[in-house]
Short mmCIF file of C-alpha atoms in Angstrom, two decimals:
data_model
loop_
_atom_site.label_atom_id
_atom_site.label_comp_id
_atom_site.label_asym_id
_atom_site.label_seq_id
_atom_site.Cartn_x
_atom_site.Cartn_y
_atom_site.Cartn_z
CA MET M 247 -10.26 -41.74 66.61
CA ILE M 248 -9.18 -43.52 63.34
CA ARG M 249 -6.58 -46.12 62.82
CA TYR M 250 -4.62 -46.24 59.51
CA ASP M 251 -2.72 -49.04 57.96
CA LEU M 252 0.34 -47.41 56.87
CA MET M 253 3.45 -48.27 54.64
CA CYS M 254 6.75 -46.59 54.02
CA ASP M 255 8.47 -46.28 50.73
CA ARG M 256 10.64 -49.28 51.61
CA GLY M 257 7.63 -51.40 52.06
CA HIS M 258 7.53 -51.64 55.98
CA PRO M 259 3.77 -51.96 56.87
CA PHE M 260 2.68 -50.57 60.32
CA ASP M 261 -0.47 -48.90 61.84
CA SER M 262 -1.05 -45.76 63.72
CA TRP M 263 -4.08 -43.91 65.49
CA PHE M 264 -5.10 -40.32 64.80
CA ARG M 265 -7.85 -38.21 66.13
CA ASP M 266 -9.16 -37.82 62.51
CA SER M 267 -7.91 -37.79 58.91
CA ALA M 268 -7.06 -34.03 59.15
CA THR M 269 -4.68 -34.84 61.99
CA TYR M 270 -2.99 -37.44 59.85
CA ASP M 271 -2.70 -35.03 56.92
CA LYS M 272 -1.09 -32.34 59.34
CA GLN M 273 1.31 -34.72 60.95
CA ALA M 274 2.25 -36.35 57.54
CA LYS M 275 2.88 -32.86 56.23
CA ARG M 276 5.06 -31.99 59.22
CA ARG M 277 7.06 -35.19 58.66
CA LEU M 278 5.92 -36.60 62.13
CA VAL M 279 4.70 -39.88 60.58
CA VAL M 280 7.73 -42.10 60.57
CA CYS M 281 8.22 -45.72 59.81
CA PRO M 282 9.27 -47.45 63.14
CA VAL M 283 11.58 -49.74 61.26
CA CYS M 284 13.53 -47.56 59.10
CA ASP M 285 12.67 -43.87 59.99
CA SER M 286 11.42 -43.18 56.49
CA HIS M 287 9.17 -40.29 56.21
CA LYS M 288 7.54 -41.23 52.92
CA ILE M 289 4.54 -42.98 54.06
CA THR M 290 1.37 -43.81 52.48
CA LYS M 291 -2.03 -45.02 53.74
CA GLN M 292 -3.11 -48.55 52.70
CA LEU M 293 -6.50 -49.48 51.61
CA MET M 294 -8.54 -50.69 54.60
CA ALA M 295 -11.81 -52.26 55.24
CA PRO M 296 -14.25 -50.03 57.34
CA GLY M 297 -15.39 -51.02 60.87
CA ILE M 298 -19.06 -52.05 60.62
CA PRO M 299 -20.98 -52.56 63.69
CA ALA M 300 -22.81 -55.60 64.47
CA LYS M 301 -26.57 -55.86 63.54
CA ALA M 302 -29.10 -55.11 66.07
CA ASN M 303 -30.89 -58.52 65.34
CA ARG M 304 -27.86 -60.51 66.10
CA LYS M 305 -28.49 -63.46 68.32
CA PRO M 306 -27.02 -62.68 71.77
CA ASP M 307 -25.48 -66.22 72.11
CA GLU M 308 -23.23 -65.42 68.89
CA PRO M 309 -19.75 -64.50 69.95
CA ALA M 310 -18.75 -61.11 68.61
CA ARG M 311 -16.07 -61.37 65.82
CA VAL M 312 -12.89 -59.28 66.51
CA PHE M 313 -10.37 -58.47 63.94
CA THR M 314 -6.90 -57.11 64.89
CA ALA M 315 -3.71 -56.73 62.96
CA PRO M 316 -0.77 -59.22 63.73
CA VAL M 317 1.52 -57.61 66.58
CA ASP M 318 5.06 -56.62 65.18
CA GLN M 319 7.25 -57.62 68.14
CA ARG M 320 10.08 -55.26 66.55
CA GLN M 321 7.67 -52.48 66.65
CA GLN M 322 6.62 -53.22 70.35
CA MET M 323 10.13 -53.38 71.50
CA LEU M 324 11.02 -49.91 69.61
CA ILE M 325 7.98 -48.22 71.33
CA LYS M 326 9.11 -49.67 74.51
CA MET M 327 12.61 -48.35 74.10
CA MET M 328 11.28 -44.83 73.03
CA ARG M 329 9.01 -44.69 76.17
CA GLU M 330 12.14 -45.70 78.36
CA LEU M 331 14.50 -43.02 76.67
CA ARG M 332 11.68 -40.58 77.39
CA LYS M 333 11.30 -41.48 80.99
CA GLN M 334 15.23 -41.15 81.34
CA VAL M 335 15.18 -37.67 79.93
CA GLU M 336 12.39 -36.60 81.96
CA LYS M 337 13.90 -38.06 85.12
CA ASN M 338 17.43 -36.58 84.44
CA ALA M 339 16.97 -33.34 82.83
CA ASP M 340 15.14 -29.98 83.54
CA TYR M 341 12.02 -29.06 81.51
CA VAL M 342 12.16 -25.56 80.21
CA GLY M 343 8.89 -25.64 78.03
CA ASP M 344 8.82 -23.19 75.15
CA GLN M 345 12.17 -21.65 76.45
CA PHE M 346 14.15 -24.36 75.12
CA ALA M 347 16.12 -22.64 72.33
CA GLU M 348 17.06 -19.63 74.56
CA GLU M 349 18.19 -21.94 77.55
CA ALA M 350 20.25 -24.28 75.33
CA ARG M 351 22.02 -21.31 73.88
CA ARG M 352 22.54 -19.87 77.45
CA ILE M 353 23.90 -23.14 78.50
CA HIS M 354 26.28 -23.60 75.45
CA TYR M 355 27.51 -19.97 75.91
CA LYS M 356 28.28 -20.58 79.46
CA GLU M 357 25.70 -18.02 80.60
CA ALA M 358 23.75 -20.73 82.53
CA GLU M 359 24.55 -23.74 84.48
CA GLN M 360 25.70 -26.64 82.43
CA ARG M 361 22.74 -29.29 82.67
CA GLY M 362 20.64 -31.42 80.70
CA ILE M 363 17.36 -29.72 79.48
CA TYR M 364 14.22 -30.80 77.37
CA GLY M 365 11.21 -28.80 76.11
CA GLU M 366 9.72 -27.47 72.86
CA ALA M 367 11.07 -25.77 69.82
CA THR M 368 10.13 -24.94 66.50
CA ARG M 369 11.89 -26.51 63.51
CA GLU M 370 13.41 -23.34 62.51
CA ASP M 371 14.78 -22.78 66.23
CA ALA M 372 16.13 -26.46 66.27
CA GLU M 373 17.84 -25.77 62.98
CA ALA M 374 19.32 -22.43 64.02
CA LEU M 375 20.84 -24.18 67.19
CA VAL M 376 22.44 -26.87 65.01
CA GLU M 377 23.78 -24.21 62.85
CA GLU M 378 25.32 -22.48 65.83
CA GLY M 379 27.05 -25.75 66.71
CA ILE M 380 24.62 -26.56 69.56
CA GLU M 381 23.73 -30.16 69.71
CA VAL M 382 20.09 -30.97 70.09
CA HIS M 383 18.04 -34.06 69.57
CA PRO M 384 14.24 -34.40 69.19
CA LEU M 385 12.58 -36.68 71.60
CA PRO M 386 10.67 -39.68 69.87
CA VAL M 387 6.89 -39.01 69.50
CA LEU M 388 5.03 -41.67 71.07
CA PRO M 389 1.83 -43.50 69.75
CA GLU M 390 -0.30 -41.93 72.56
CA GLU M 391 0.73 -38.41 71.90
CA GLY M 392 -1.30 -36.20 69.60
CA ASN M 393 -3.49 -39.06 68.54
#
């Protein structure tokens, strides 16, 4: 796991964890890395100091130093709200997996029962649904997903 200090083009600093640097690059390219304050997709990595393990010859009675970034209360509240939204959708809608686009069309054209659904769709499928006048909304990506 790797943690990056990030900043959007509007100057909002935040951080996020990724499996490795290639995962960050893939997510950034797919516009999945988003500023939690303004939703900007123009994100840059900031200069960071590497984590250096303590020396083996350190005296055992010395307390270990821990460095952490300040907690941004607005970011914490936003993440909490995103988790709650996600929980409500999962509680009140049917999961249709990768059949989302097909099922959304069936519901829209009254070929299936009117109900809330959620699942996976490609960007192309989601854009096609919107072009057909079918209202869809992406669920927020939570920090613990895919990192």
